[in-house]
């Protein structure tokens, strides 16, 4: 397993894009871990005398607010820094939730086949036939707005991708000799599924998990923007954007900056995902 | 024929499932559905029971679902709590706006995306190829709710080129003919009264939303065209055509592009869903009076019949579009028949 990761890293290193992605992810991870040290102010602190101050590099800016302040006088830079915490943990939660659910359902569907398989696949068809944001909106409409409901909704939407990928891989692996051998040795179905087959489905799973990160972050930010995700005063980037909308003419920096953060984070995971796919593909071909 | 029948047969559980989701949507909301509908002020007990009866909520749940299904099939999707209009008529009123925006966005992304993809494939590994692929990845990662705002910031606020929101200047009154303003503004009565001004007003309102909505499809189409072209260009029959001394233009446009188009067309159909998703966000930003904005508004006003009906109609439209594409694909591609 260790060799797998080392090999993967060297394969990945050949791809410039994925290295850029990894670099940005590293930085945002660093920023979100050390947010309390890095941010100049408390993200919730209100400076009543400093409403909508432009960034310090523009005319009218103040040095203590590098990226300026928002409509009620909070430091935008600190809010963006703390926002990276929210976005990364949102992405992480979405991936973990959908990965676990999707993997279990996918392995079961592929392994057992028959009626269970058909039921699970119908369910995935159902979710996939609705546009992702719309389905998430429906869930949030039922559960009520809020960040945890948004995470749940976005995870549900992401599950079918994992089910499909895992199921296809399981269908391919389950008739191979090592599985037959384990069966002859008397391994239980549970053991066959999760100890024998699943470790061999890692490659596509890693790629999908990485891409799931970007989808999760983007969809949660979109829900936040629509007022259905994180609620004010949380410094979530999508929510910040939606608050800033009314000030687009007078204070454009309030709109520009959170969006750049979303774009960079989403882009970095997409770059890494693309690179991983290229790096893992020859391995998949070798297997066949 | 068998294929078509099977396809339609496969649809039934999905349609039922979606109806079931929409049915339970109102019933799963925490709290009493009747009180949810009347709001916070509450009702006296007699009226409460009366309302429960008119809503059919006193019946067993299976019977309620059956009644709901019957109503859906008859096209009765309930009435909006806010406006008291039927959900269906509200939908019909707004759908052309979304259709117009979506179609223009798709046309925009196809017209630009396909040539870019072809060119990148022909100049593989060139600077242009790398540039286009990076740009398309950025486009693909774009949070369009932000992208729309940036477009407004640049083109409406800074440059003053386009209006910020809406479909047309309020000055002009356009009689409804197709519901698509680009067509309606060209009606004789409008042309006689105002000339081409209303048409150009409609165009200028449409440009930014269409670009915002078309950006992700554009990125997907450009990437898809490139990889599809590269695959086809590596085929044996292209080499044969080259060996025969055929001109490069003819090889690319007659032989390669035709075959490369098949997966591109499938991608286009799959993009329909993402257009609807995008429309929800784009319409919110540009105050575009379509179904996306309608749904978002109905959520903030807790207009549950509209959410229920709207989601139902949109998902049915998507499902039927997908199946139509499957059928067209089946007819176009004889290989599928075996």
Coordinates of C-alpha atoms in Angstrom, one line a residue:
Chain A
X1 CA 0.0 0.0 0.0
X2 CA 2.8 2.4 0.9
X3 CA 4.5 1.7 -2.5
X4 CA 1.2 2.5 -4.2
X5 CA 1.2 6.0 -2.7
X6 CA 4.8 6.6 -3.5
X7 CA 4.4 5.4 -7.1
X8 CA 1.3 7.5 -7.4
X9 CA 3.2 10.6 -6.3
X10 CA 5.9 10.1 -8.8
X11 CA 3.4 9.5 -11.6
X12 CA 1.6 12.6 -10.4
X13 CA 4.7 14.7 -10.4
X14 CA 5.0 14.5 -14.2
X15 CA 1.7 16.4 -14.5
X16 CA 2.2 20.1 -13.9
X17 CA -1.4 20.9 -13.5
X18 CA -1.9 18.4 -10.6
X19 CA 1.2 19.8 -8.9
X20 CA -0.3 23.3 -9.1
X21 CA -3.6 21.9 -7.7
X22 CA -1.7 20.1 -4.9
X23 CA 0.1 23.3 -4.1
X24 CA -3.1 25.4 -3.8
X25 CA -4.7 22.7 -1.7
X26 CA -1.6 22.7 0.5
X27 CA -1.8 26.5 1.0
X28 CA -5.5 26.5 1.8
X29 CA -5.0 23.6 4.2
X30 CA -2.2 25.6 5.9
X31 CA -4.4 28.8 6.0
X32 CA -7.4 27.0 7.5
X33 CA -5.3 25.2 10.1
X34 CA -3.5 28.3 11.2
X35 CA -6.5 30.7 10.7
X36 CA -6.4 32.1 14.3
X37 CA -2.8 33.0 13.9
X38 CA -3.0 34.3 10.3
X39 CA -6.1 36.4 10.4
X40 CA -5.5 39.9 11.5
X41 CA -8.9 40.3 13.2
X42 CA -11.7 38.2 14.6
X43 CA -13.9 37.4 11.6
X44 CA -17.0 38.4 13.6
X45 CA -15.6 41.6 15.0
X46 CA -17.4 44.7 13.8
X47 CA -15.6 48.0 13.3
X48 CA -18.5 50.5 13.3
X49 CA -16.3 53.3 12.0
X50 CA -14.9 51.3 9.1
X51 CA -17.9 50.4 6.9
X52 CA -17.0 49.2 3.4
X53 CA -13.4 50.4 3.4
X54 CA -11.7 49.4 0.1
X55 CA -8.6 47.0 0.2
X56 CA -5.4 48.7 1.4
X57 CA -3.9 48.7 -2.1
X58 CA -6.7 50.8 -3.5
X59 CA -7.2 54.4 -2.8
X60 CA -9.1 55.0 0.4
X61 CA -7.9 51.8 1.9
X62 CA -6.6 51.4 5.4
X63 CA -3.5 49.4 6.3
X64 CA -5.1 47.4 9.0
X65 CA -7.8 46.0 6.5
X66 CA -5.7 44.4 3.7
X67 CA -8.8 43.3 1.7
X68 CA -11.1 46.0 3.1
X69 CA -14.2 45.6 5.2
X70 CA -17.8 44.6 4.4
X71 CA -21.1 46.4 4.8
X72 CA -21.1 46.1 8.6
X73 CA -17.4 46.7 9.1
X74 CA -15.9 43.3 9.4
X75 CA -12.4 42.6 8.1
X76 CA -12.8 40.7 4.8
X77 CA -9.4 39.1 4.9
X78 CA -10.1 37.5 8.3
X79 CA -13.5 36.3 7.0
X80 CA -11.9 34.8 3.9
X81 CA -9.3 33.0 6.0
X82 CA -11.9 31.5 8.3
X83 CA -14.1 30.8 5.2
X84 CA -11.4 28.4 4.0
X85 CA -11.9 26.4 7.2
X86 CA -15.6 26.1 6.4
X87 CA -15.2 25.3 2.7
X88 CA -12.5 22.6 3.3
X89 CA -14.5 21.0 6.1
X90 CA -17.6 21.1 4.0
X91 CA -15.8 19.5 1.1
X92 CA -14.3 16.9 3.4
X93 CA -17.7 16.1 5.1
X94 CA -19.4 15.8 1.8
X95 CA -16.8 13.4 0.4
X96 CA -16.7 11.3 3.5
X97 CA -20.5 11.0 3.8
X98 CA -21.0 10.2 0.1
X99 CA -17.9 8.0 -0.1
X100 CA -19.0 5.8 2.7
X101 CA -22.6 5.5 1.7
X102 CA -21.8 5.2 -2.0
X103 CA -19.1 2.6 -1.4
X104 CA -21.3 0.3 0.7
X105 CA -24.2 0.5 -1.6
X106 CA -22.0 0.1 -4.7
X107 CA -20.2 -2.9 -3.4
X108 CA -23.4 -4.6 -2.3
X109 CA -25.1 -3.8 -5.6
X110 CA -22.2 -5.2 -7.6
X111 CA -21.5 -8.2 -5.4
X112 CA -25.0 -9.5 -4.9
X113 CA -26.7 -8.4 -8.2
X114 CA -30.3 -9.4 -8.7
X115 CA -33.1 -7.6 -7.0
X116 CA -30.9 -5.6 -4.6
X117 CA -28.8 -4.4 -7.5
X118 CA -31.8 -3.3 -9.4
X119 CA -33.3 -1.5 -6.5
X120 CA -30.1 0.4 -5.8
X121 CA -29.6 1.3 -9.4
X122 CA -33.1 2.6 -9.8
X123 CA -32.5 4.8 -6.8
X124 CA -29.3 6.2 -8.4
X125 CA -31.2 6.8 -11.7
X126 CA -33.8 8.6 -9.7
X127 CA -31.3 11.0 -8.0
X128 CA -29.4 11.5 -11.2
X129 CA -32.4 12.4 -13.2
X130 CA -32.8 15.5 -11.1
X131 CA -30.3 18.4 -11.6
X132 CA -28.0 18.3 -8.5
X133 CA -28.8 21.8 -7.2
X134 CA -32.5 21.3 -7.7
X135 CA -32.4 18.1 -5.7
X136 CA -30.3 19.7 -3.0
X137 CA -32.8 22.6 -2.9
X138 CA -35.6 20.1 -2.4
X139 CA -33.9 18.5 0.5
X140 CA -33.0 21.8 2.1
X141 CA -36.6 23.0 1.6
X142 CA -37.7 20.1 3.6
X143 CA -35.1 20.2 6.3
X144 CA -34.7 23.9 6.5
X145 CA -31.7 26.0 5.6
X146 CA -28.4 25.7 7.4
X147 CA -24.9 24.4 6.8
X148 CA -25.3 20.9 8.1
X149 CA -28.5 20.4 6.1
X150 CA -26.7 21.8 3.0
X151 CA -23.9 19.3 3.6
X152 CA -26.4 16.5 3.9
X153 CA -28.2 17.5 0.7
X154 CA -25.0 17.9 -1.3
X155 CA -23.8 14.5 -0.1
X156 CA -27.0 12.8 -1.1
X157 CA -26.6 14.2 -4.6
X158 CA -23.0 13.0 -4.7
X159 CA -23.7 9.4 -3.7
X160 CA -24.8 8.0 -7.1
X161 CA -21.4 8.9 -8.7
X162 CA -19.7 6.7 -6.1
X163 CA -22.3 3.9 -6.4
X164 CA -21.8 3.7 -10.2
X165 CA -18.1 3.7 -10.1
X166 CA -17.7 1.1 -7.4
X167 CA -20.4 -1.1 -8.8
X168 CA -18.7 -1.2 -12.2
X169 CA -15.4 -2.0 -10.6
X170 CA -16.9 -4.7 -8.3
X171 CA -18.6 -6.4 -11.3
X172 CA -15.2 -6.6 -13.0
X173 CA -13.3 -7.8 -9.9
X174 CA -15.7 -10.3 -8.4
X175 CA -15.1 -13.1 -10.9
X176 CA -11.3 -12.9 -10.7
X177 CA -9.2 -15.7 -9.4
X178 CA -8.1 -14.1 -6.1
X179 CA -11.8 -13.7 -5.1
X180 CA -12.6 -17.3 -6.1
X181 CA -9.6 -18.4 -4.1
X182 CA -10.7 -16.5 -1.0
X183 CA -14.2 -18.0 -1.4
X184 CA -12.7 -21.5 -1.5
X185 CA -10.9 -20.7 1.7
X186 CA -14.3 -20.1 3.3
X187 CA -14.2 -16.3 3.4
X188 CA -17.6 -14.8 4.3
X189 CA -19.4 -12.5 1.9
X190 CA -18.6 -9.5 4.1
X191 CA -14.9 -10.4 4.0
X192 CA -15.0 -11.0 0.3
X193 CA -16.6 -7.6 -0.4
X194 CA -14.6 -5.4 1.9
X195 CA -11.3 -7.2 2.5
X196 CA -10.7 -8.7 -0.9
X197 CA -12.6 -6.7 -3.6
X198 CA -12.8 -3.2 -2.2
X199 CA -9.0 -2.6 -1.9
X200 CA -8.7 -3.3 -5.6
X201 CA -11.3 -0.6 -6.4
X202 CA -9.1 2.1 -4.9
X203 CA -7.9 3.8 -8.1
X204 CA -11.3 5.1 -9.4
X205 CA -12.4 5.8 -5.9
X206 CA -9.5 8.2 -5.2
X207 CA -10.2 10.1 -8.4
X208 CA -13.9 10.4 -7.7
X209 CA -13.2 11.4 -4.1
X210 CA -11.0 14.3 -5.3
X211 CA -13.5 15.5 -7.8
X212 CA -16.2 15.1 -5.2
X213 CA -14.4 17.6 -3.1
X214 CA -14.7 20.3 -5.7
X215 CA -18.4 19.5 -6.4
X216 CA -19.2 19.5 -2.7
X217 CA -17.5 22.9 -2.2
X218 CA -19.1 24.4 -5.2
X219 CA -22.6 23.1 -4.5
X220 CA -22.5 24.1 -0.8
X221 CA -21.3 27.6 -1.8
X222 CA -24.2 27.8 -4.4
X223 CA -26.7 26.9 -1.7
X224 CA -25.1 29.5 0.6
X225 CA -25.5 32.0 -2.2
X226 CA -29.2 31.2 -2.5
X227 CA -29.6 31.6 1.2
X228 CA -30.1 27.9 1.8
X229 CA -26.7 27.0 3.1
X230 CA -24.6 28.5 5.8
X231 CA -26.4 31.4 7.5
X232 CA -25.1 34.8 8.4
X233 CA -22.9 35.7 10.4
X234 CA -21.0 32.6 9.4
X235 CA -18.1 33.6 7.1
X236 CA -18.9 31.1 4.4
X237 CA -17.8 32.3 0.9
X238 CA -21.1 31.7 -0.8
X239 CA -23.0 33.4 1.9
X240 CA -20.5 36.3 1.8
X241 CA -21.1 36.7 -1.9
X242 CA -24.9 36.8 -1.5
X243 CA -24.6 39.5 1.2
X244 CA -22.2 41.5 -1.0
X245 CA -24.6 41.4 -4.0
X246 CA -26.4 44.6 -3.1
X247 CA -23.0 46.5 -2.9
X248 CA -21.7 45.4 -6.3
X249 CA -21.6 49.0 -7.6
X250 CA -20.2 50.8 -4.6
X251 CA -17.9 48.1 -3.1
X252 CA -17.0 45.6 -5.9
X253 CA -14.2 44.1 -3.7
X254 CA -16.8 42.5 -1.5
X255 CA -18.0 40.5 -4.5
X256 CA -14.7 39.8 -6.2
X257 CA -12.7 38.3 -3.4
X258 CA -14.9 35.5 -2.0
X259 CA -15.6 34.3 -5.6
X260 CA -11.9 34.1 -6.3
X261 CA -11.4 32.0 -3.2
X262 CA -14.2 29.6 -4.3
X263 CA -12.8 29.4 -7.9
X264 CA -9.2 28.7 -6.7
X265 CA -10.3 26.0 -4.3
X266 CA -12.6 24.2 -6.7
X267 CA -10.0 24.6 -9.5
X268 CA -7.3 23.1 -7.4
X269 CA -9.3 19.9 -6.6
X270 CA -10.3 19.6 -10.3
X271 CA -6.6 19.9 -11.4
X272 CA -5.6 17.3 -8.9
X273 CA -8.5 15.0 -9.9
X274 CA -7.6 15.3 -13.6
X275 CA -3.9 14.5 -12.8
X276 CA -4.9 11.6 -10.6
X277 CA -7.1 10.2 -13.4
X278 CA -4.2 10.4 -15.8
X279 CA -1.8 8.9 -13.3
X280 CA -4.1 6.0 -12.3
X281 CA -5.4 5.2 -15.8
X282 CA -2.3 3.2 -17.0
X283 CA -2.5 1.3 -13.8
X284 CA -6.1 0.4 -14.6
X285 CA -5.1 -0.6 -18.1
X286 CA -2.4 -2.8 -16.7
X287 CA -4.9 -4.6 -14.6
X288 CA -7.1 -5.6 -17.4
Chain B
X1 CA -39.5 -1.0 -31.4
X2 CA -38.7 -3.4 -28.6
X3 CA -35.9 -1.0 -27.6
X4 CA -38.3 1.9 -27.5
X5 CA -40.9 0.0 -25.5
X6 CA -38.2 -1.1 -23.0
X7 CA -37.0 2.4 -22.6
X8 CA -40.5 3.6 -21.8
X9 CA -41.0 0.7 -19.5
X10 CA -37.8 1.6 -17.6
X11 CA -39.2 5.1 -17.1
X12 CA -42.1 4.1 -15.0
X13 CA -40.3 3.5 -11.7
X14 CA -38.3 6.7 -12.1
X15 CA -41.4 8.7 -12.7
X16 CA -43.2 7.1 -9.8
X17 CA -40.2 7.7 -7.6
X18 CA -40.1 11.4 -8.5
X19 CA -43.8 11.7 -7.8
X20 CA -43.3 9.9 -4.5
X21 CA -40.5 12.4 -3.5
X22 CA -42.6 15.4 -4.5
X23 CA -45.6 13.9 -2.7
X24 CA -43.7 13.4 0.5
X25 CA -42.1 16.8 0.1
X26 CA -45.0 18.6 1.7
X27 CA -45.6 15.9 4.3
X28 CA -42.0 15.7 5.5
X29 CA -41.6 19.3 6.4
X30 CA -41.3 19.5 10.2
X31 CA -44.6 20.6 11.8
X32 CA -48.2 20.3 10.7
X33 CA -48.7 20.7 7.0
X34 CA -51.9 22.6 7.4
X35 CA -50.3 25.1 9.8
X36 CA -47.3 25.3 7.4
X37 CA -49.7 26.3 4.7
X38 CA -51.7 28.9 6.6
X39 CA -48.6 30.4 8.2
X40 CA -47.8 31.4 11.8
X41 CA -51.1 33.0 12.8
X42 CA -52.9 29.7 13.1
X43 CA -56.6 28.7 12.6
X44 CA -59.6 28.0 14.8
X45 CA -60.2 24.2 15.2
X46 CA -63.3 24.0 12.9
X47 CA -61.5 25.7 10.0
X48 CA -58.5 23.6 10.7
X49 CA -60.4 20.4 10.2
X50 CA -62.2 21.8 7.2
X51 CA -58.9 22.7 5.6
X52 CA -57.4 19.3 6.4
X53 CA -60.4 17.8 4.6
X54 CA -60.1 19.9 1.5
X55 CA -56.4 19.1 1.4
X56 CA -57.2 15.4 1.7
X57 CA -54.9 15.0 4.6
X58 CA -57.4 13.1 6.7
X59 CA -57.3 10.1 4.3
X60 CA -54.9 7.1 4.6
X61 CA -51.5 7.9 3.2
X62 CA -51.7 5.4 0.3
X63 CA -55.0 6.9 -0.8
X64 CA -53.5 10.3 -0.6
X65 CA -50.7 9.3 -2.9
X66 CA -53.2 7.8 -5.3
X67 CA -55.2 11.0 -5.4
X68 CA -52.0 13.0 -5.9
X69 CA -51.0 10.8 -8.8
X70 CA -54.4 11.1 -10.4
X71 CA -54.3 14.8 -10.1
X72 CA -50.8 14.9 -11.6
X73 CA -51.9 12.9 -14.6
X74 CA -54.8 15.3 -15.1
X75 CA -52.3 18.2 -15.0
X76 CA -53.6 19.5 -11.7
X77 CA -50.6 20.5 -9.6
X78 CA -52.4 22.5 -7.0
X79 CA -52.4 26.3 -6.5
X80 CA -49.8 28.6 -5.2
X81 CA -50.3 29.8 -1.7
X82 CA -48.8 33.2 -2.5
X83 CA -50.5 34.2 -5.7
X84 CA -53.5 31.8 -5.7
X85 CA -52.8 30.9 -9.3
X86 CA -52.6 27.3 -10.4
X87 CA -49.0 26.0 -10.4
X88 CA -49.3 24.9 -14.0
X89 CA -50.3 28.4 -15.2
X90 CA -47.5 30.0 -13.3
X91 CA -45.1 27.5 -14.8
X92 CA -46.3 28.1 -18.4
X93 CA -46.0 31.8 -17.9
X94 CA -42.3 31.5 -16.9
X95 CA -41.1 28.6 -18.9
X96 CA -40.5 30.4 -22.2
X97 CA -38.1 32.8 -20.4
X98 CA -35.9 29.9 -19.2
X99 CA -36.2 28.1 -22.5
X100 CA -35.0 31.2 -24.4
X101 CA -32.1 31.7 -22.0
X102 CA -31.1 28.0 -22.0
X103 CA -31.3 27.7 -25.8
X104 CA -29.2 30.8 -26.4
X105 CA -26.7 29.7 -23.8
X106 CA -26.4 26.3 -25.5
X107 CA -26.1 27.8 -29.0
X108 CA -23.4 30.2 -27.6
X109 CA -21.4 27.3 -26.1
X110 CA -21.8 25.1 -29.1
X111 CA -20.9 27.6 -31.7
X112 CA -17.7 28.6 -29.8
X113 CA -16.9 25.3 -28.1
X114 CA -16.9 23.0 -31.1
X115 CA -14.5 25.0 -33.3
X116 CA -12.2 25.6 -30.4
X117 CA -12.1 21.9 -29.6
X118 CA -11.4 21.0 -33.2
X119 CA -8.6 23.5 -33.5
X120 CA -7.0 22.3 -30.2
X121 CA -7.2 18.7 -31.4
X122 CA -5.5 19.6 -34.7
X123 CA -2.8 21.6 -32.9
X124 CA -2.3 19.0 -30.2
X125 CA 0.3 19.9 -27.6
X126 CA 0.8 23.4 -29.0
X127 CA 0.6 26.5 -26.8
X128 CA -3.0 27.1 -27.9
X129 CA -4.0 23.5 -26.9
X130 CA -2.5 23.9 -23.4
X131 CA -4.0 27.4 -23.1
X132 CA -7.5 26.2 -24.2
X133 CA -7.4 23.2 -21.9
X134 CA -6.4 25.3 -18.9
X135 CA -9.0 27.9 -19.7
X136 CA -11.7 25.2 -20.0
X137 CA -10.7 23.7 -16.7
X138 CA -11.1 27.1 -15.1
X139 CA -14.4 27.5 -16.9
X140 CA -15.5 24.2 -15.6
X141 CA -14.6 25.1 -12.0
X142 CA -16.4 28.5 -12.3
X143 CA -18.9 29.3 -9.6
X144 CA -21.4 30.7 -12.0
X145 CA -23.2 32.7 -9.4
X146 CA -20.0 34.7 -8.9
X147 CA -19.2 34.7 -12.7
X148 CA -22.6 36.3 -13.4
X149 CA -21.9 39.1 -10.8
X150 CA -18.4 39.7 -12.3
X151 CA -19.9 40.0 -15.8
X152 CA -22.5 42.5 -14.4
X153 CA -19.6 44.4 -12.6
X154 CA -17.6 44.7 -15.8
X155 CA -20.1 45.1 -18.6
X156 CA -23.0 46.8 -16.8
X157 CA -21.5 48.7 -13.9
X158 CA -18.1 49.7 -15.3
X159 CA -18.7 49.8 -19.0
X160 CA -22.4 50.5 -19.0
X161 CA -22.9 48.3 -22.0
X162 CA -25.7 46.1 -20.9
X163 CA -28.7 46.3 -18.5
X164 CA -28.3 44.7 -15.1
X165 CA -31.5 42.7 -14.9
X166 CA -34.7 41.6 -16.5
X167 CA -35.7 40.5 -20.0
X168 CA -36.5 43.7 -21.7
X169 CA -36.9 47.5 -21.1
X170 CA -40.1 48.2 -19.2
X171 CA -40.8 50.8 -21.9
X172 CA -41.8 48.2 -24.4
X173 CA -44.9 46.2 -24.3
X174 CA -44.5 42.9 -26.2
X175 CA -47.7 40.9 -27.0
X176 CA -47.1 37.3 -26.2
X177 CA -46.9 35.1 -29.3
X178 CA -44.2 32.4 -28.5
X179 CA -43.1 33.7 -25.2
X180 CA -39.6 34.0 -26.6
X181 CA -38.8 37.7 -26.7
X182 CA -36.3 37.4 -29.5
X183 CA -39.2 36.1 -31.7
X184 CA -42.0 38.2 -30.2
X185 CA -40.2 41.5 -30.6
X186 CA -40.1 40.8 -34.4
X187 CA -43.9 40.6 -34.7
X188 CA -45.4 43.0 -37.1
X189 CA -47.3 45.0 -34.5
X190 CA -44.2 45.6 -32.5
X191 CA -42.1 46.4 -35.5
X192 CA -44.6 49.0 -36.7
X193 CA -44.8 50.7 -33.4
X194 CA -41.3 50.7 -32.2
X195 CA -39.1 49.4 -34.9
X196 CA -36.2 47.1 -34.0
X197 CA -35.5 48.8 -30.6
X198 CA -37.4 46.3 -28.5
X199 CA -35.6 43.4 -30.3
X200 CA -32.2 45.0 -29.5
X201 CA -33.3 45.7 -25.9
X202 CA -34.2 42.0 -25.6
X203 CA -30.8 41.0 -27.0
X204 CA -28.9 43.3 -24.7
X205 CA -30.7 41.9 -21.7
X206 CA -30.0 38.3 -22.8
X207 CA -26.2 38.6 -23.6
X208 CA -24.8 38.5 -20.0
X209 CA -27.1 35.8 -18.6
X210 CA -26.5 33.6 -21.7
X211 CA -22.7 34.0 -21.3
X212 CA -22.9 33.2 -17.6
X213 CA -25.0 30.2 -18.1
X214 CA -23.1 29.0 -21.2
X215 CA -19.7 29.1 -19.6
X216 CA -19.6 25.6 -18.0
X217 CA -21.2 24.0 -21.1
X218 CA -18.7 25.8 -23.3
X219 CA -15.8 24.3 -21.3
X220 CA -17.4 20.8 -21.4
X221 CA -18.1 21.0 -25.1
X222 CA -14.6 22.2 -26.0
X223 CA -12.9 19.5 -24.0
X224 CA -15.3 16.8 -25.3
X225 CA -14.8 17.9 -28.9
X226 CA -11.1 17.9 -28.5
X227 CA -10.8 14.4 -27.1
X228 CA -13.5 13.0 -29.4
X229 CA -11.6 14.5 -32.4
X230 CA -8.3 13.2 -31.2
X231 CA -9.7 9.7 -30.9
X232 CA -11.3 9.8 -34.4
X233 CA -8.1 11.3 -36.0
X234 CA -6.2 8.3 -34.8
X235 CA -8.5 5.8 -36.5
X236 CA -7.4 3.6 -39.5
X237 CA -9.8 5.1 -42.0
X238 CA -8.4 8.5 -41.4
X239 CA -4.9 7.1 -42.2
X240 CA -6.4 5.5 -45.3
X241 CA -7.9 8.8 -46.4
X242 CA -4.6 10.5 -45.9
X243 CA -2.8 7.8 -47.9
X244 CA -5.3 8.3 -50.7
X245 CA -4.1 11.9 -50.8
X246 CA -7.3 13.5 -49.7
X247 CA -7.0 17.1 -48.7
X248 CA -6.6 17.8 -45.0
X249 CA -9.7 20.0 -44.9
X250 CA -11.8 17.2 -46.4
X251 CA -10.4 14.7 -44.0
X252 CA -11.1 16.9 -41.0
X253 CA -14.5 18.2 -41.8
X254 CA -16.1 15.4 -43.8
X255 CA -14.6 12.3 -42.3
X256 CA -13.4 13.0 -38.8
X257 CA -15.9 15.6 -37.6
X258 CA -18.9 13.6 -38.6
X259 CA -17.9 10.7 -36.5
X260 CA -16.6 12.8 -33.7
X261 CA -20.0 14.6 -33.5
X262 CA -21.8 11.5 -32.1
X263 CA -20.4 11.7 -28.6
X264 CA -20.6 15.5 -28.7
X265 CA -24.3 15.3 -29.4
X266 CA -24.7 13.0 -26.4
X267 CA -22.8 15.4 -24.2
X268 CA -25.0 18.2 -25.4
X269 CA -28.1 16.3 -24.2
X270 CA -26.5 15.6 -20.9
X271 CA -25.7 19.3 -20.5
X272 CA -29.5 20.0 -20.4
X273 CA -29.6 19.1 -16.7
X274 CA -26.7 21.3 -15.9
X275 CA -28.4 24.1 -17.9
X276 CA -31.4 23.9 -15.6
X277 CA -29.2 23.9 -12.5
X278 CA -27.3 26.8 -13.9
X279 CA -30.6 28.6 -14.8
X280 CA -31.6 28.5 -11.1
X281 CA -28.5 30.4 -10.2
X282 CA -28.3 32.6 -13.3
X283 CA -31.9 33.7 -13.1
X284 CA -31.4 34.6 -9.4
X285 CA -28.5 36.9 -10.3
X286 CA -30.0 38.6 -13.3
X287 CA -33.6 38.7 -12.0
X288 CA -34.6 36.7 -15.0
X289 CA -38.3 35.9 -14.7
X290 CA -38.0 32.2 -15.4
X291 CA -38.6 28.9 -13.6
X292 CA -35.3 29.0 -11.7
X293 CA -36.1 32.2 -10.0
X294 CA -39.6 31.1 -9.5
X295 CA -38.5 28.0 -7.5
X296 CA -36.0 29.9 -5.4
X297 CA -38.6 32.5 -4.6
X298 CA -41.1 29.9 -3.7
X299 CA -38.6 28.4 -1.2
X300 CA -38.1 31.7 0.5
X301 CA -41.8 32.3 0.7
X302 CA -42.4 28.7 1.7
X303 CA -44.8 28.2 -1.1
X304 CA -44.8 24.4 -1.0
X305 CA -47.3 23.6 -3.7
X306 CA -45.1 25.6 -6.1
X307 CA -41.9 23.8 -5.0
X308 CA -43.7 20.4 -5.3
X309 CA -45.2 21.1 -8.7
X310 CA -42.1 22.9 -10.1
X311 CA -39.7 20.1 -9.2
X312 CA -42.1 17.6 -10.6
X313 CA -42.4 19.4 -14.0
X314 CA -38.7 20.1 -14.3
X315 CA -37.7 16.5 -13.6
X316 CA -40.2 15.2 -16.0
X317 CA -39.0 17.5 -18.7
X318 CA -35.4 16.3 -18.1
X319 CA -36.3 12.7 -18.1
X320 CA -38.2 13.0 -21.3
X321 CA -35.4 15.0 -22.9
X322 CA -33.0 12.3 -22.0
X323 CA -35.1 9.6 -23.5
X324 CA -35.7 11.5 -26.7
X325 CA -32.0 11.9 -27.0
X326 CA -31.5 8.2 -26.5
X327 CA -34.0 7.5 -29.2
X328 CA -32.4 9.9 -31.7
X329 CA -29.1 8.4 -30.9
X330 CA -30.6 5.0 -31.5
X331 CA -31.9 6.0 -34.9
X332 CA -28.7 7.8 -35.9
X333 CA -26.4 5.1 -34.9
X334 CA -27.1 1.7 -36.4
X335 CA -24.4 0.1 -34.2
X336 CA -26.7 0.5 -31.2
X337 CA -29.3 -1.8 -32.7
X338 CA -27.4 -5.0 -32.2

